[in-house]
Amino acid sequence: MTKTQRVLSGVQPTGALHLGNWLGAIRNWVELQQTHETFVCVVDLHAITVKHDPKVLSKNTLNTAALYIACGMDPHKSSIFIQSQISAHSELCWLLNCLTPLNWMERMIQFKEKSLKQGDNVSIGLLDYPVLMAADILLYDADLVPVGEDQKQHLELARDIAHQRINARFSLDGNPILKVPKPLILKDGAKVMSLSDGLNKMSKSDPNTNSRITLLDTPEVVSKKIKRAKTDSHIGLQFDNKNRPEANNLLTLYSILSGKDRESVAKECAEMGWGKFKPLLTEATISSLQPIQSKYVELMKDPTELEKILSKGRKEAEVVAESTLRRVKSALGIKLRN
Ligand code: TYM
């Protein structure tokens, strides 16, 4: 089958990947690689927009790539690479920076939230982060960008930059210079909530490690975290995002991880108390993570194989990225090397 549509996505190597990253993003990549030309990168340049430890970053970069594969990304079906190894990402980011209004950036919700936490230490990189993300996407002429709900605004920015700031201004013949991408945000799993607060999303940066289940948590740790997960005092369990955010989140997780649809989960759990439900969720979580964890261990035993996969991915991605970069430079009047 010829794959005519392209997908690009990525995760930051800022810490252990959690259920939100898997269910909101990576799980969808795994499906899409069957039918779409798929590029996925470990976005390490994004990870230095907040304070970081160099040793931890390089280790996490490889671990994250290994987790992509452990979750089902197939290096024969998709290109898996490290963002910083393709300089076109930074280069396109600069070109886009010069064309993106500052007030578009100041509106970004994630910037506002993260910068509040950092006080005076906010870097220009943190403000510029969505432009780098736009460059990641636009370099690959991506049709679809599978992400969780929290990235929706960044995707809109990438679309606006491509459409309003590049195509509308610089196309001479009416043909677009850059493809305007579409987000792909699935209904289930697009916003996995924290285990300690059903109103906040599960996040790598939450200081409370009990708020998230990581893909490499042992069965004991999974069990402990689910035991401690916040609940409510209503009788019976229901999907009810408005009044029962914790119940809604844990039932949604159970539905996805057990492979049962929402209706049958609603029926199964309608009369249940938390004491009966939590072991079921624990069991479903442990058995979904088990194959990922064993594949991960196997991959980490042979780092040269992983390096080979990343090198193949980089070569495939670089051809596409370089060609788009030349197209943009040429449209902007930047003199190309012969
Ligand atoms: P990051 O690293 O924060 O998250 C990676 C992916 O996981 C999704 N996600 C969630 N989905 C559901 N529930 C949650 N609680 C949850 N937490 C995270 C995110 O939506 C994302 O899809 N800026 C991006 C990384 C990035 C990128 C890109 C993504 C850089 N360049 C180009 C797509 C295309 C980020 O910080 O994701």
Coordinates of C-alpha atoms and ligand atoms in Angstrom, one line a residue:
M1 CA 0.0 0.0 0.0
T2 CA 1.3 3.5 -0.9
K3 CA 1.2 5.7 2.1
T4 CA 0.1 9.1 0.8
Q5 CA -0.5 11.0 4.1
R6 CA 2.2 12.0 6.6
V7 CA 2.3 12.0 10.3
L8 CA 4.7 13.7 12.7
S9 CA 4.8 13.7 16.4
G10 CA 7.1 13.7 19.4
V11 CA 7.5 13.5 23.2
Q12 CA 10.0 15.5 25.3
P13 CA 12.6 13.4 27.1
T14 CA 12.0 15.2 30.4
G15 CA 11.3 12.2 32.6
A16 CA 9.7 8.8 32.6
L17 CA 6.8 8.7 30.1
H18 CA 3.5 8.1 31.7
L19 CA 0.0 6.7 30.9
G20 CA -1.0 10.1 29.5
N21 CA 1.8 10.2 26.9
W22 CA 1.1 6.6 25.9
L23 CA -2.7 6.8 25.7
G24 CA -2.9 10.4 24.5
A25 CA -0.2 10.2 21.9
I26 CA 2.1 7.2 21.3
R27 CA -0.8 4.7 21.1
N28 CA -2.2 6.6 18.1
W29 CA 1.2 6.7 16.4
V30 CA 1.3 2.9 16.5
E31 CA -2.0 2.7 14.7
L32 CA -1.2 5.4 12.2
Q33 CA 2.2 3.9 11.1
Q34 CA 0.2 1.1 9.4
T35 CA -1.5 3.5 7.0
H36 CA 0.6 6.7 7.1
E37 CA 4.2 7.7 6.4
T38 CA 5.2 8.3 10.0
F39 CA 8.0 10.4 11.5
V40 CA 8.4 10.4 15.3
C41 CA 11.1 12.2 17.1
V42 CA 12.4 12.6 20.6
V43 CA 12.2 16.3 21.0
D44 CA 15.3 16.9 23.1
L45 CA 15.7 20.6 22.1
H46 CA 12.3 21.2 23.8
A47 CA 13.6 19.6 27.0
I48 CA 16.2 22.3 27.5
T49 CA 13.6 25.1 27.7
V50 CA 13.4 24.4 31.4
K51 CA 16.3 23.7 33.8
H52 CA 17.9 20.4 33.0
D53 CA 20.8 18.1 33.9
P54 CA 22.9 17.2 30.8
K55 CA 23.7 13.7 32.0
V56 CA 20.0 12.9 32.6
L57 CA 19.0 14.5 29.3
S58 CA 21.2 12.3 27.2
K59 CA 20.1 9.2 29.1
N60 CA 16.4 10.1 28.9
T61 CA 16.7 10.8 25.1
L62 CA 17.7 7.2 24.5
N63 CA 15.2 5.8 27.0
T64 CA 12.4 7.7 25.3
A65 CA 13.3 6.4 21.9
A66 CA 13.4 2.8 23.3
L67 CA 10.0 3.4 24.8
Y68 CA 8.6 4.4 21.5
I69 CA 9.7 1.1 20.1
A70 CA 8.6 -0.8 23.2
C71 CA 5.1 0.7 22.8
G72 CA 4.9 -0.7 19.2
M73 CA 6.6 1.8 16.9
D74 CA 8.2 -0.3 14.2
P75 CA 11.4 1.1 12.7
H76 CA 10.6 -0.7 9.5
K77 CA 7.3 1.1 9.2
S78 CA 8.2 4.5 10.6
S79 CA 11.2 6.9 11.0
I80 CA 12.3 7.3 14.6
F81 CA 14.9 10.0 15.3
I82 CA 16.3 12.5 17.7
Q83 CA 15.2 16.1 16.9
S84 CA 18.5 17.8 17.7
Q85 CA 20.4 15.5 15.2
I86 CA 18.6 17.3 12.3
S87 CA 19.8 20.9 12.3
A88 CA 16.9 22.0 10.0
H89 CA 14.6 22.0 13.1
S90 CA 16.6 24.9 14.7
E91 CA 17.1 26.6 11.4
L92 CA 13.5 26.6 10.4
C93 CA 12.6 27.7 13.9
W94 CA 14.7 30.9 13.4
L95 CA 13.1 31.7 10.1
L96 CA 9.6 31.2 11.6
N97 CA 10.6 33.3 14.7
C98 CA 11.2 36.3 12.4
L99 CA 7.8 36.0 11.0
T100 CA 5.7 35.2 14.1
P101 CA 4.3 38.1 16.1
L102 CA 5.4 38.2 19.8
N103 CA 1.8 38.6 21.0
W104 CA 0.8 35.2 19.5
M105 CA 3.4 33.6 21.7
E106 CA 2.4 35.5 24.9
R107 CA -1.1 34.0 24.5
M108 CA 0.1 30.4 24.8
I109 CA -1.5 28.8 27.8
Q110 CA 1.4 26.4 28.5
F111 CA 3.9 29.3 28.5
K112 CA 1.8 31.2 30.9
E113 CA 1.5 28.2 33.3
K114 CA 5.1 27.2 33.1
S115 CA 6.5 30.7 33.3
L116 CA 4.5 31.4 36.4
K117 CA 6.3 28.4 38.1
Q118 CA 9.7 29.7 37.0
G119 CA 9.6 33.3 38.1
D120 CA 12.6 35.3 36.9
N121 CA 14.3 32.3 35.3
V122 CA 12.0 32.1 32.3
S123 CA 14.1 31.6 29.2
I124 CA 13.4 32.9 25.7
G125 CA 13.4 29.3 24.7
L126 CA 10.3 28.6 26.8
L127 CA 8.5 31.4 25.1
D128 CA 9.8 30.3 21.7
Y129 CA 9.0 26.6 22.3
P130 CA 5.8 26.5 20.2
V131 CA 7.6 28.0 17.2
L132 CA 10.2 25.2 17.4
M133 CA 7.3 22.8 17.6
A134 CA 5.8 24.4 14.5
A135 CA 9.1 23.9 12.8
D136 CA 9.2 20.2 13.8
I137 CA 5.8 19.7 12.2
L138 CA 6.1 21.9 9.1
L139 CA 9.5 20.5 8.1
Y140 CA 7.8 17.2 7.3
D141 CA 4.7 18.5 5.5
A142 CA 2.7 16.6 8.0
D143 CA -0.9 16.1 7.3
L144 CA -1.7 14.8 10.8
V145 CA -0.2 15.4 14.2
P146 CA -1.4 13.0 16.8
V147 CA -1.2 14.6 20.2
G148 CA -3.1 14.9 23.5
E149 CA -5.6 17.7 24.2
D150 CA -3.0 19.9 25.9
Q151 CA -1.2 20.5 22.5
K152 CA -4.2 21.8 20.7
Q153 CA -3.3 25.4 21.0
H154 CA 0.3 24.8 19.8
L155 CA -1.1 23.0 16.7
E156 CA -3.3 26.0 16.0
L157 CA -0.3 28.2 16.1
A158 CA 1.6 25.9 13.7
R159 CA -1.4 26.1 11.3
D160 CA -1.5 29.9 11.6
I161 CA 2.2 30.3 11.0
A162 CA 2.1 28.1 7.9
H163 CA -1.0 29.6 6.5
Q164 CA -0.9 33.3 7.4
R165 CA 2.8 34.0 7.8
I166 CA 4.3 31.8 5.1
N167 CA 1.9 30.7 2.5
A168 CA -0.2 33.9 2.3
R169 CA 2.8 36.2 2.3
F170 CA 5.4 34.4 0.3
S171 CA 3.7 32.1 -2.2
L172 CA 4.1 33.6 -5.7
D173 CA 2.0 31.2 -7.7
G174 CA -0.8 30.5 -5.2
N175 CA 0.7 27.1 -4.4
P176 CA 1.3 26.6 -0.7
I177 CA 4.9 26.6 0.5
L178 CA 4.1 24.7 3.6
K179 CA 1.4 22.1 4.3
V180 CA -1.1 23.2 6.9
P181 CA -1.3 20.3 9.4
K182 CA -4.3 19.0 11.3
P183 CA -4.2 17.8 14.9
L184 CA -5.4 14.3 15.6
I185 CA -6.8 14.3 19.1
L186 CA -8.7 11.1 20.0
K187 CA -11.8 11.2 22.3
D188 CA -10.6 8.6 24.7
G189 CA -7.2 9.2 26.4
A190 CA -6.6 12.7 25.1
K191 CA -6.6 14.0 28.6
V192 CA -5.5 11.5 31.2
M193 CA -5.9 13.2 34.6
S194 CA -3.7 13.1 37.7
L195 CA -4.3 10.3 40.1
S196 CA -4.2 12.7 43.0
D197 CA -6.5 15.4 41.5
G198 CA -9.1 14.6 38.8
L199 CA -9.1 18.2 37.7
N200 CA -5.5 18.4 36.7
K201 CA -3.8 16.5 33.9
M202 CA -1.3 13.7 34.5
S203 CA 2.1 15.4 34.1
K204 CA 5.8 14.5 34.0
S205 CA 6.5 17.6 36.0
D206 CA 4.1 17.1 38.9
P207 CA 6.4 16.9 42.0
N208 CA 4.0 14.3 43.5
T209 CA 5.1 11.0 41.8
N210 CA 2.0 9.3 43.0
S211 CA 0.0 11.4 40.6
R212 CA 1.2 9.5 37.6
I213 CA 1.8 5.9 36.5
T214 CA 4.9 5.7 34.4
L215 CA 5.3 3.1 31.7
L216 CA 8.2 1.5 33.6
D217 CA 6.5 1.3 37.1
T218 CA 6.8 -2.1 38.6
P219 CA 3.5 -4.0 39.4
E220 CA 4.1 -3.2 43.1
V221 CA 4.4 0.5 42.4
V222 CA 1.4 0.5 40.1
S223 CA -0.6 -1.2 42.8
K224 CA 0.5 1.3 45.5
K225 CA -0.3 4.3 43.3
I226 CA -3.7 3.1 42.4
K227 CA -4.5 2.3 46.1
R228 CA -3.6 5.9 46.9
A229 CA -5.4 7.4 44.0
K230 CA -8.0 10.0 45.0
T231 CA -11.6 8.8 45.0
D232 CA -15.0 10.2 46.0
S233 CA -17.7 9.2 48.5
H234 CA -20.5 8.6 46.0
I235 CA -22.1 5.1 46.0
G236 CA -21.5 3.2 42.7
L237 CA -19.2 4.3 39.9
Q238 CA -20.1 6.4 36.9
F239 CA -18.5 8.3 34.0
D240 CA -19.3 11.8 35.0
N241 CA -16.7 14.3 34.1
K242 CA -18.5 17.3 35.6
N243 CA -19.4 16.1 39.1
R244 CA -17.0 13.1 39.5
P245 CA -13.7 13.8 37.8
E246 CA -11.8 11.1 39.6
A247 CA -14.4 8.4 38.9
N248 CA -14.5 9.6 35.3
N249 CA -10.7 9.4 34.9
L250 CA -10.2 6.0 36.5
L251 CA -13.1 4.5 34.6
T252 CA -11.8 5.9 31.4
L253 CA -8.4 4.4 32.2
Y254 CA -10.0 1.1 33.0
S255 CA -12.0 1.1 29.7
I256 CA -8.9 1.8 27.5
L257 CA -6.5 -0.5 29.4
S258 CA -8.9 -3.4 29.6
G259 CA -10.1 -2.9 26.0
K260 CA -13.7 -2.8 27.1
D261 CA -16.0 -0.1 25.7
R262 CA -17.4 2.6 27.9
E263 CA -20.9 1.2 27.9
S264 CA -19.8 -2.2 29.2
V265 CA -17.5 -0.6 31.8
A266 CA -20.4 1.7 32.9
K267 CA -22.6 -1.4 33.4
E268 CA -19.9 -3.5 35.0
C269 CA -19.0 -0.8 37.6
A270 CA -22.3 0.8 38.2
E271 CA -22.9 -0.9 41.5
M272 CA -19.2 -1.3 42.5
G273 CA -17.4 0.4 45.4
W274 CA -13.8 1.6 45.1
G275 CA -12.5 -1.4 47.1
K276 CA -13.7 -3.7 44.4
F277 CA -12.8 -1.5 41.4
K278 CA -9.3 -0.5 42.2
P279 CA -7.9 -4.1 42.0
L280 CA -9.5 -4.5 38.6
L281 CA -7.9 -1.3 37.4
T282 CA -4.6 -2.4 38.9
E283 CA -4.7 -5.7 37.1
A284 CA -5.6 -4.1 33.7
T285 CA -2.8 -1.6 34.1
I286 CA -0.2 -4.1 35.1
S287 CA -1.0 -6.4 32.2
S288 CA -1.1 -3.6 29.6
L289 CA 2.4 -2.4 30.8
Q290 CA 3.9 -5.8 31.0
P291 CA 4.7 -6.3 27.2
I292 CA 6.0 -2.7 27.0
Q293 CA 8.3 -3.3 29.9
S294 CA 9.7 -6.6 28.6
K295 CA 10.4 -5.2 25.1
Y296 CA 12.0 -2.1 26.7
V297 CA 14.4 -4.3 28.8
E298 CA 15.3 -6.3 25.7
L299 CA 16.1 -3.1 23.7
M300 CA 18.2 -1.6 26.4
K301 CA 20.4 -4.7 26.5
D302 CA 21.6 -3.8 23.0
P303 CA 22.2 -0.1 22.7
T304 CA 24.0 -0.5 19.3
E305 CA 20.8 -1.8 17.8
L306 CA 18.9 1.2 19.1
E307 CA 21.6 3.6 17.8
K308 CA 21.3 1.9 14.4
I309 CA 17.5 2.4 14.4
L310 CA 18.0 6.1 15.3
S311 CA 20.6 6.6 12.6
K312 CA 18.3 5.0 10.0
G313 CA 15.5 7.3 11.1
R314 CA 17.7 10.3 11.1
K315 CA 18.8 9.7 7.5
E316 CA 15.2 9.2 6.3
A317 CA 14.0 12.3 8.2
E318 CA 16.9 14.5 7.1
V319 CA 16.1 14.2 3.4
V320 CA 12.6 15.4 3.9
A321 CA 13.5 18.1 6.4
E322 CA 16.3 19.5 4.2
S323 CA 14.1 19.7 1.2
T324 CA 11.4 21.7 3.0
L325 CA 14.0 24.0 4.5
R326 CA 15.4 24.8 1.1
R327 CA 11.9 25.5 -0.2
V328 CA 11.2 27.9 2.6
K329 CA 14.6 29.6 2.4
S330 CA 14.1 30.1 -1.3
A331 CA 10.6 31.5 -0.9
L332 CA 12.1 34.0 1.7
G333 CA 14.8 35.1 -0.6
I334 CA 17.6 33.5 1.3
K335 CA 20.5 32.6 -1.1
L336 CA 21.0 28.9 -1.2
R337 CA 24.3 27.1 -1.4
N338 CA 25.0 25.6 -4.8
Ligands
TYM1 P1 4.9 16.3 26.0 O1 6.3 15.7 26.0 O2 4.5 17.1 27.1 O3 3.8 15.1 25.8 C1 3.9 14.2 24.7 C2 2.6 13.8 24.2 O4 1.8 13.3 25.3 C3 0.5 14.0 25.4 N1 0.2 14.1 26.8 C4 -1.0 13.7 27.3 N2 -2.1 13.1 26.7 C5 -3.1 12.8 27.4 N3 -3.1 13.0 28.8 C6 -2.1 13.6 29.4 N4 -2.2 13.8 30.7 C7 -1.0 13.9 28.6 N5 0.2 14.5 28.9 C8 0.9 14.6 27.8 C9 0.9 15.4 24.8 O5 -0.3 16.0 24.3 C10 1.8 15.0 23.7 O6 1.1 14.6 22.5 N6 5.2 20.1 22.8 C11 5.1 18.7 22.9 C12 6.2 17.9 22.2 C13 6.4 18.3 20.8 C14 5.6 17.8 19.7 C15 6.3 18.4 18.5 C16 4.4 17.1 19.6 C17 7.4 19.0 20.3 N7 7.4 19.0 18.9 C18 5.7 18.2 17.3 C19 3.9 16.9 18.3 C20 4.6 17.4 17.2 C21 5.1 18.3 24.4 O7 5.6 19.0 25.2 O8 4.6 17.1 24.6

